[in-house]
Tab-separated table of C-alpha atoms in Angstrom:
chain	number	residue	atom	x	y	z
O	27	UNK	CA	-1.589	19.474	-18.024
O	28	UNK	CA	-2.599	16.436	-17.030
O	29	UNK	CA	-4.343	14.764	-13.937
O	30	UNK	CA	-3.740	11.272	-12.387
O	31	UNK	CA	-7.078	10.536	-10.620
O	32	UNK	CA	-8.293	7.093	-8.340
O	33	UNK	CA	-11.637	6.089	-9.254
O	34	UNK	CA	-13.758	6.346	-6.114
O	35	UNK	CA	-17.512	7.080	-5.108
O	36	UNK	CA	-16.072	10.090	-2.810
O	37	UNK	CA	-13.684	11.611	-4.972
O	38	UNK	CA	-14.211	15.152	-5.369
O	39	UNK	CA	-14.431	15.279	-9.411
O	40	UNK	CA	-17.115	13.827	-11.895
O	41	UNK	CA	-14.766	11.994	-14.613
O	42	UNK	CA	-16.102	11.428	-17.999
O	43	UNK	CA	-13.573	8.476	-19.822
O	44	UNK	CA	-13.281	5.826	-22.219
O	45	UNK	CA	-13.649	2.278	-20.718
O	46	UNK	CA	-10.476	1.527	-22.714
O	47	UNK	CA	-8.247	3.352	-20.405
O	48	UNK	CA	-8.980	1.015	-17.043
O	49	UNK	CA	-7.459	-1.739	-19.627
O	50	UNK	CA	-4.355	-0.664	-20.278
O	51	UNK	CA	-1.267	-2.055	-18.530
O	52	UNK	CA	2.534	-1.923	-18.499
O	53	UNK	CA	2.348	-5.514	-17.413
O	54	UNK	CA	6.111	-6.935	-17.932
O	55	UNK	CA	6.965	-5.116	-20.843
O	56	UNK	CA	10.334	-3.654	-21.216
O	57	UNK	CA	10.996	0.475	-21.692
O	58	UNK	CA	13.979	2.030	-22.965
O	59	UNK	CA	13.657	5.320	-20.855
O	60	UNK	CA	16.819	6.678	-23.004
O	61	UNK	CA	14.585	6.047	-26.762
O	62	UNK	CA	12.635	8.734	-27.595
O	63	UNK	CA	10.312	6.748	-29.640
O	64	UNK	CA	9.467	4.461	-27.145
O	65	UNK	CA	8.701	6.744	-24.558
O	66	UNK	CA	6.703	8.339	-26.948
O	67	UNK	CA	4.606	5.754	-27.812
O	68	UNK	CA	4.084	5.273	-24.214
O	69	UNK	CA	2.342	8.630	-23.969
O	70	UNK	CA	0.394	8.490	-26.648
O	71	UNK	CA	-0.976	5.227	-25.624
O	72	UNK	CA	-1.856	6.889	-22.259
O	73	UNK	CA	-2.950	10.032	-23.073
O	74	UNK	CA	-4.724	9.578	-26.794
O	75	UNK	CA	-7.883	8.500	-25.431
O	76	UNK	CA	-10.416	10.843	-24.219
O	77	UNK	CA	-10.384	11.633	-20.255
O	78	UNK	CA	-11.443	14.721	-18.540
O	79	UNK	CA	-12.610	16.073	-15.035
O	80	UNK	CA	-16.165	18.209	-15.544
O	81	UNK	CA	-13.925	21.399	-15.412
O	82	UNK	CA	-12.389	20.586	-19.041
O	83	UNK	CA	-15.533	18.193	-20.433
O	84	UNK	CA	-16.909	18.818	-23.528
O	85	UNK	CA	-19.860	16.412	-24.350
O	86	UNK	CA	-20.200	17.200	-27.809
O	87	UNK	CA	-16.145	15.755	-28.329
O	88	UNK	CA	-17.030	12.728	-25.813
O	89	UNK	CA	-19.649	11.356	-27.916
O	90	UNK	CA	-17.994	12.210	-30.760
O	91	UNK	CA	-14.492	10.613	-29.958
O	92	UNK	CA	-15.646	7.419	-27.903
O	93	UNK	CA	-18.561	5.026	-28.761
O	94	UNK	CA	-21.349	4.880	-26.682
O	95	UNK	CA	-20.609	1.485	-25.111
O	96	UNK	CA	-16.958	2.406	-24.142
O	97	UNK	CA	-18.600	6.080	-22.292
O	98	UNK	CA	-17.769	6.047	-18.962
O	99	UNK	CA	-18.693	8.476	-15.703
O	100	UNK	CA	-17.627	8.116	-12.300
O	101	UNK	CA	-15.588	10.308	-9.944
O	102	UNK	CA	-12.264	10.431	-9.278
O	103	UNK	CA	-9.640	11.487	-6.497
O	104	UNK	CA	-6.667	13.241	-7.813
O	105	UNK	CA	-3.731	12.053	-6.459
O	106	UNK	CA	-0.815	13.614	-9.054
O	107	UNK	CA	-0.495	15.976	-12.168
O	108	UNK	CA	1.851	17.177	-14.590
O	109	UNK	CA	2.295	20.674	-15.778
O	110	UNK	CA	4.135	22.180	-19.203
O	111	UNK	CA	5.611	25.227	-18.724
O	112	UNK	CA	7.348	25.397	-22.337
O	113	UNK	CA	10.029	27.988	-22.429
O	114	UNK	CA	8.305	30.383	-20.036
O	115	UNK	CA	10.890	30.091	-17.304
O	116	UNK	CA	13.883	28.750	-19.113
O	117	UNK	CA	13.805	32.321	-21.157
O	118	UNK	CA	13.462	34.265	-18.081
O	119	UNK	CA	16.321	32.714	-16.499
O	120	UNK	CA	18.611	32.255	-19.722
O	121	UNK	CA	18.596	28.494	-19.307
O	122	UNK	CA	20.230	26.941	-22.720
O	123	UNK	CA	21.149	24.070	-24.326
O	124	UNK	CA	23.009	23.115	-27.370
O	125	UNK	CA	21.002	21.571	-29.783
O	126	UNK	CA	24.117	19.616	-31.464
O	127	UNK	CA	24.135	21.964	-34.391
O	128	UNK	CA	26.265	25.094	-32.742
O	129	UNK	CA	22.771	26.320	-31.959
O	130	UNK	CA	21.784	27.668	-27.943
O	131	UNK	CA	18.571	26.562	-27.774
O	132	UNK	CA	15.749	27.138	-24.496
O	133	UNK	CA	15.415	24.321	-22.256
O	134	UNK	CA	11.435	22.963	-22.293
O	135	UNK	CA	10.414	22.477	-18.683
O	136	UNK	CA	7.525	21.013	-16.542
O	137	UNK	CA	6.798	19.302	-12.999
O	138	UNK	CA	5.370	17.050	-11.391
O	139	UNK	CA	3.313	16.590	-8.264
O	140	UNK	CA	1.957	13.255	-6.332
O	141	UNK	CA	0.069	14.077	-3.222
O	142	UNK	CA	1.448	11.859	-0.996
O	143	UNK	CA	-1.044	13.268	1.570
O	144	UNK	CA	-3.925	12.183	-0.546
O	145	UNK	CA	-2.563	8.312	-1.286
O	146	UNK	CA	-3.565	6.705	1.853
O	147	UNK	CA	-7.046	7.966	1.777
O	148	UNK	CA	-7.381	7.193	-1.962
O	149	UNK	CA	-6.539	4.013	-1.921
O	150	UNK	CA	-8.571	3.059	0.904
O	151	UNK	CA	-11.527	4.838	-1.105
O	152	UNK	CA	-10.864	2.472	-4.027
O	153	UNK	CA	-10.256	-0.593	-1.870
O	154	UNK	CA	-12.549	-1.418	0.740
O	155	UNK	CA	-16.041	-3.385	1.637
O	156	UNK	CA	-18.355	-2.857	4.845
O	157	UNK	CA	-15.639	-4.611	6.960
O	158	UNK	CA	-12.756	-2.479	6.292
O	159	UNK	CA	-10.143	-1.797	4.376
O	160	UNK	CA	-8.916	-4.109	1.597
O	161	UNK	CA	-5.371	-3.254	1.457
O	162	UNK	CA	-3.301	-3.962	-2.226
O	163	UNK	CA	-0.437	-6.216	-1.439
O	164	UNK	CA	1.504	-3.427	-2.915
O	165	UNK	CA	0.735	-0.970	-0.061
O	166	UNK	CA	0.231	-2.659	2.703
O	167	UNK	CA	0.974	-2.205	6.187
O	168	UNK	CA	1.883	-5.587	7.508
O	169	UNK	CA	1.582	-8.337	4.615
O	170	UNK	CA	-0.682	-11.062	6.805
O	171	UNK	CA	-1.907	-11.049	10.004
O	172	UNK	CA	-1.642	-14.582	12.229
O	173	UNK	CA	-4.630	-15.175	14.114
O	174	UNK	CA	-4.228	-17.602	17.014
O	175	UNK	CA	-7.802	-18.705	18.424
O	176	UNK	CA	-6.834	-19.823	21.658
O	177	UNK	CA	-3.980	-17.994	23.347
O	178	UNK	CA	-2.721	-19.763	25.775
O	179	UNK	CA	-2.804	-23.323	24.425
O	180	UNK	CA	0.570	-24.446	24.512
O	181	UNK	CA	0.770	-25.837	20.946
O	182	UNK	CA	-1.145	-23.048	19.307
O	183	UNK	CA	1.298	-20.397	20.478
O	184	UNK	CA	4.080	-22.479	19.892
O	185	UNK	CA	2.471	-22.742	16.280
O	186	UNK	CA	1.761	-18.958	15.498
O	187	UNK	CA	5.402	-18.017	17.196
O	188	UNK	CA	7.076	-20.801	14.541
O	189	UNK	CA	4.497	-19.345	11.824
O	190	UNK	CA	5.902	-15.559	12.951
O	191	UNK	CA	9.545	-16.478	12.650
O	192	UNK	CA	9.379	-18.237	9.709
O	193	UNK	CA	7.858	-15.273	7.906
O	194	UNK	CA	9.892	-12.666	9.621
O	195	UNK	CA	13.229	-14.868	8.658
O	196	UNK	CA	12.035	-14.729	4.862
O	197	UNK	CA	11.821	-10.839	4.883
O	198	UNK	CA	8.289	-10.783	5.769
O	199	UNK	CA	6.287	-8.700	8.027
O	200	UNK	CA	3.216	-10.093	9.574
O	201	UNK	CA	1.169	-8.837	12.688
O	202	UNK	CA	-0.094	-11.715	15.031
O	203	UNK	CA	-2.616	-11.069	16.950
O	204	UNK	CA	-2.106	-12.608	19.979
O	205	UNK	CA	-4.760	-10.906	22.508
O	206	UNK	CA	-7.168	-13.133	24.507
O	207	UNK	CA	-10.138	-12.761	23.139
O	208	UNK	CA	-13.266	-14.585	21.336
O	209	UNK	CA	-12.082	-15.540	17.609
O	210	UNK	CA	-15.283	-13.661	15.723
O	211	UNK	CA	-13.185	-10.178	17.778
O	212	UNK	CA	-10.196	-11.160	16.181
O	213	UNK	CA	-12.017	-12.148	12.567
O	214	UNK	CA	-13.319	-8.416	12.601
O	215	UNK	CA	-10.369	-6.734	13.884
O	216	UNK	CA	-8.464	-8.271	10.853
O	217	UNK	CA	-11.320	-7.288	8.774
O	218	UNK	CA	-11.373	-3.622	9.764
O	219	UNK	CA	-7.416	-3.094	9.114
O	220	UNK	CA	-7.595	-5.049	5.940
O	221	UNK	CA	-4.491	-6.800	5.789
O	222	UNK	CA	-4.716	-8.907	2.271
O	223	UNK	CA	-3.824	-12.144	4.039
O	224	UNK	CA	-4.435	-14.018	7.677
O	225	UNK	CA	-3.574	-16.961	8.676
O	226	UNK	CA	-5.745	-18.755	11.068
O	227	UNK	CA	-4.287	-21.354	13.808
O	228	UNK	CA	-6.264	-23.394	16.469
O	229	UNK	CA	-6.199	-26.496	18.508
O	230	UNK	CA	-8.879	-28.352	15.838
O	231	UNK	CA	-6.322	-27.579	12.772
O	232	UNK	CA	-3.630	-28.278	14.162
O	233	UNK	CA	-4.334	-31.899	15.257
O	234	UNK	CA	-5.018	-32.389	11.380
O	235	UNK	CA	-1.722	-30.626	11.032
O	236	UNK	CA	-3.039	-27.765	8.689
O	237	UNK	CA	-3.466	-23.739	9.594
O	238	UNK	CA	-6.322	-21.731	7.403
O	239	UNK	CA	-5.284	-18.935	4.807
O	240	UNK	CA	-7.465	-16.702	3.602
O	241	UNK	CA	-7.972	-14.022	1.593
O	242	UNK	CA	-9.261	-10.648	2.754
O	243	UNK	CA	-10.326	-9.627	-0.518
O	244	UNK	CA	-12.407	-12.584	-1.720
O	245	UNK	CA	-12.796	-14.416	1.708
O	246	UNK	CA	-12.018	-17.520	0.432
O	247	UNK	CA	-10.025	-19.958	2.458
O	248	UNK	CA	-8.057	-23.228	2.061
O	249	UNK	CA	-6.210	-25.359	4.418
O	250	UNK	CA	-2.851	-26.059	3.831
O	251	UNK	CA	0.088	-27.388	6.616
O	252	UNK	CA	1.859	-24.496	8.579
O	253	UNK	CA	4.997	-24.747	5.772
O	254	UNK	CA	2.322	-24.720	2.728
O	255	UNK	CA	0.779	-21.738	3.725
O	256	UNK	CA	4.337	-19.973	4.746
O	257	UNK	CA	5.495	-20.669	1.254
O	258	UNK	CA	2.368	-19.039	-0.477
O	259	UNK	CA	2.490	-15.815	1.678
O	260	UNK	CA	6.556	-15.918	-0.060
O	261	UNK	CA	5.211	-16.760	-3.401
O	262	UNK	CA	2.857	-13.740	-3.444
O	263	UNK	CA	5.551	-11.254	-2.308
O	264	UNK	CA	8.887	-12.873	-3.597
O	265	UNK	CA	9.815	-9.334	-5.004
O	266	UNK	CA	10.066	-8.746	-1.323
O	267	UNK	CA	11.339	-11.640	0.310
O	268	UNK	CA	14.013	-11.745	-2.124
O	269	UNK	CA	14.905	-8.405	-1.680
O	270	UNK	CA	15.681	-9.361	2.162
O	271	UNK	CA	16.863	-12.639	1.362
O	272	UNK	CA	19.836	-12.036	-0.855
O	273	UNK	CA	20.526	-8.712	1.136
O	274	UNK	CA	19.621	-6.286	-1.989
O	275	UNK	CA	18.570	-3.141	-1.705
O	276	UNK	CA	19.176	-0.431	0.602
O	277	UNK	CA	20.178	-0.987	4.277
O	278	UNK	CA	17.715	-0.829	6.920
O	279	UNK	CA	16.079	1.952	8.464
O	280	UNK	CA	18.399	3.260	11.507
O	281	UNK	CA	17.405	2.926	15.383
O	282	UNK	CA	14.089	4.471	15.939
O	283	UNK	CA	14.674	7.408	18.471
O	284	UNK	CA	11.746	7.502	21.761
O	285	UNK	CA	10.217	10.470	23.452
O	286	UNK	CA	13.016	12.131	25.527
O	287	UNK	CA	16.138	9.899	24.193
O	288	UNK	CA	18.748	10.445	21.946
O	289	UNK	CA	20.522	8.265	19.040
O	290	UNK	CA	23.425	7.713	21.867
O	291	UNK	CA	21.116	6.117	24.780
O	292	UNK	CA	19.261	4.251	22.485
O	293	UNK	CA	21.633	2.521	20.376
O	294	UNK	CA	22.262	-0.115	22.687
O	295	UNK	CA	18.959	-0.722	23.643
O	296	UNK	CA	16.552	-0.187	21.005
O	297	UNK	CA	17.580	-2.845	18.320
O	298	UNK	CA	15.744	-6.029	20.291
O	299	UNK	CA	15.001	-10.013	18.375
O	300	UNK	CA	11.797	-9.754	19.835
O	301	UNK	CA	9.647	-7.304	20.883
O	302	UNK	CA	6.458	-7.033	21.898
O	303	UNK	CA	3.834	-4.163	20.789
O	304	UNK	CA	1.075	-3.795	23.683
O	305	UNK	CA	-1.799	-0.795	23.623
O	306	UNK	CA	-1.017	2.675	24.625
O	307	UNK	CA	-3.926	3.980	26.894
O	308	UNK	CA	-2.679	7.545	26.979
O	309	UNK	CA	-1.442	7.938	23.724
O	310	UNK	CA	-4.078	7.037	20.809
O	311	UNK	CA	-1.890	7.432	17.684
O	312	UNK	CA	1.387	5.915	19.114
O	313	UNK	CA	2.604	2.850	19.865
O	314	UNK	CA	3.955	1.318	22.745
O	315	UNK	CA	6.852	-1.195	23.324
O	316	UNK	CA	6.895	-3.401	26.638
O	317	UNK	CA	10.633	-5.582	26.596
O	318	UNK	CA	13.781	-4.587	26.411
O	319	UNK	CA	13.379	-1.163	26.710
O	320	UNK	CA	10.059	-0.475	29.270
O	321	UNK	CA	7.680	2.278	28.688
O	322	UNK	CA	8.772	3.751	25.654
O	323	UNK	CA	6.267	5.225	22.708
O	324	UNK	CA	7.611	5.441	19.402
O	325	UNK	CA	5.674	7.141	16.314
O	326	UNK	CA	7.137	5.070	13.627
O	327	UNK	CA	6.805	1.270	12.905
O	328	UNK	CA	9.652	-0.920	14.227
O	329	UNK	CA	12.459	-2.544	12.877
O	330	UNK	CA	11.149	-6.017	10.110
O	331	UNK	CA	12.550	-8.178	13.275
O	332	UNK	CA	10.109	-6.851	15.961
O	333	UNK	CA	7.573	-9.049	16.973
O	334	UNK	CA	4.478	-7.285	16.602
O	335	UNK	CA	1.011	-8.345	18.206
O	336	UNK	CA	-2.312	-6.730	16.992
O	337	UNK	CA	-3.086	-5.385	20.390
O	338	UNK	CA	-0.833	-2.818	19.472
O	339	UNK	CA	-3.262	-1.643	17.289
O	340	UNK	CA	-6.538	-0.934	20.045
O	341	UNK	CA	-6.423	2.872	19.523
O	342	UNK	CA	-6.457	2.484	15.176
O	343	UNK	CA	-9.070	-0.066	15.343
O	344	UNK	CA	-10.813	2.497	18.152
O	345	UNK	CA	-10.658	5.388	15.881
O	346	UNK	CA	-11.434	3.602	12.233
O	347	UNK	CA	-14.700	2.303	14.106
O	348	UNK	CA	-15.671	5.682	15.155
O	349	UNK	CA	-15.473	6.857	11.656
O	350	UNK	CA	-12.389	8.890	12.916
């Protein structure tokens, strides 16, 4: 069998690995999934190096196999494995193939597990600082947050609802937080759900005609005009915005049903250009949407064209400070 593991300082297995392994990448190389050979090859360049959990680690064969600079220990979350069952089943059951040669042959099997369960939790074990979460562009929630530093000020709004829009209209989904409070609230808030990116707009910038971006996983920042910084966010996930852009992929996600409605009374209500998320006070691990539709708590995300506020997310930021 084997195990697909995150390295993290909580996982529940001591690892014992070569150092090569954490260097090797698909990067943009090309597979033929139908050649044999190259398939192969991809195994054995995955699987040829020495890797085990303590519950299959033999020192002796470590030391022996790896050189002493390349030995590696850590611990490791297991997130997936694969299992070989050989013929076992396929016999049992009669399962044949022909093997081109007039001969019935039995089928090999295996399987396959990822524990979707255990992903979330991983990754924020592997990615993460005293602040919060660091979440991978990959995975991520919302892909920047826009923090406005002084709601209320005509030009700032108007500057984080252009900022919103122009992100949303590129595929994009970004969570402005638009609450009135002090900016070092907001700073932490943004901190503590991790989102890779945040753009930063106030009344100072914006008479120098430039918004803030910065990074939540280095913390470094540059100043660029409202466009610039629009067009960066893009750059990082074009995969994404082109997906939406040329209208690829698979169709959106249908009308999200609320408590006590069906599909048929909420079709013509729920889709909305621009909704609003505000915090639910009785119901910690839901949402609620104030707009078109009034009082209504929903358990999945929106639609990519809601307009979505970070005081929608008081009860997550509640519980992740409690340690919940």
């Amino acid at each position: 069998t084997h195990e697909f593991l995150v390295l993290a300082a909580t996982g529940e297995s001591e690892v014992f690995y070569d150092s090569q392994i954490t260097e090797l990448k698909f990067g943009s190389r090309e597979i033929d999934f139908d050649s044999v050979d190259q398939c192969q090859a991809v195994m054995e360049e995955f699987t040829s190096r020495y890797a085990r959990t303590d519950e299959t680690h033999v020192q002796g064969e470590f030391e022996a196999q790896v050189p002493e600079e390349r030995r590696r220990t850590a611990r490791g979350i297991e997130v997936g494995q694969i299992f070989y069952f050989g013929t076992k089943y396929s016999d049992a059951l009669k399962a044949t193939v022909n093997d081109g040669q007039g001969n019935d042959v039995a089928v090999h099997m295996g399987s396959h597990g990822i524990g979707v369960s255990r992903l979330l939790g991983a990754i924020i074990e592997a990615s993460h600082d005293d602040k919060g979460i660091i979440w991978p562009e990959g995975v991520t929630p919302f892909h920047c947050g826009i923090v406005n530093l002084k709601q209320g000020d005509a030009e700032a709004d108007a500057a984080c609802d252009s900022l919103h829009a122009a992100l949303v209209a590129l595929g994009l989904d970004p969570l402005y937080d638009d609450r009135k409070e002090r900016a070092g609230a907001k700073f932490a808030t943004m901190d503590l759900i991790g989102l890779p990116w945040r753009i930063t707009v106030g009344p100072r910038g914006l008479k120098n005609g430039v918004v803030e971006l910065t990074s939540r996983r280095t913390g470094e920042s540059e100043e660029l005009p409202p466009e610039a910084a629009v067009a960066k966010i893009a750059a990082i996930y074009g995969v994404v915005a082109a997906w939406w852009s040329d209208g690829g992929g698979a169709p959106p996600p249908p009308p999200l049903l609320c408590r006590g409605q069906t599909a048929a009374s909420t079709s013509a209500t729920m889709p909305s250009t621009s909704w609003r998320i505000s915090p639910s006070s009785s119901h910690s691990a839901m949402t609620r949407i104030s707009g078109s539709v009034p009082d209504l708590r929903i358990s999945r995300r929106p639609l990519p064209s809601r307009r979505a506020s970070a005081s929608a997310m008081a009860p997550l930021t509640d519980a992740l400070s409690s340690g919940v």
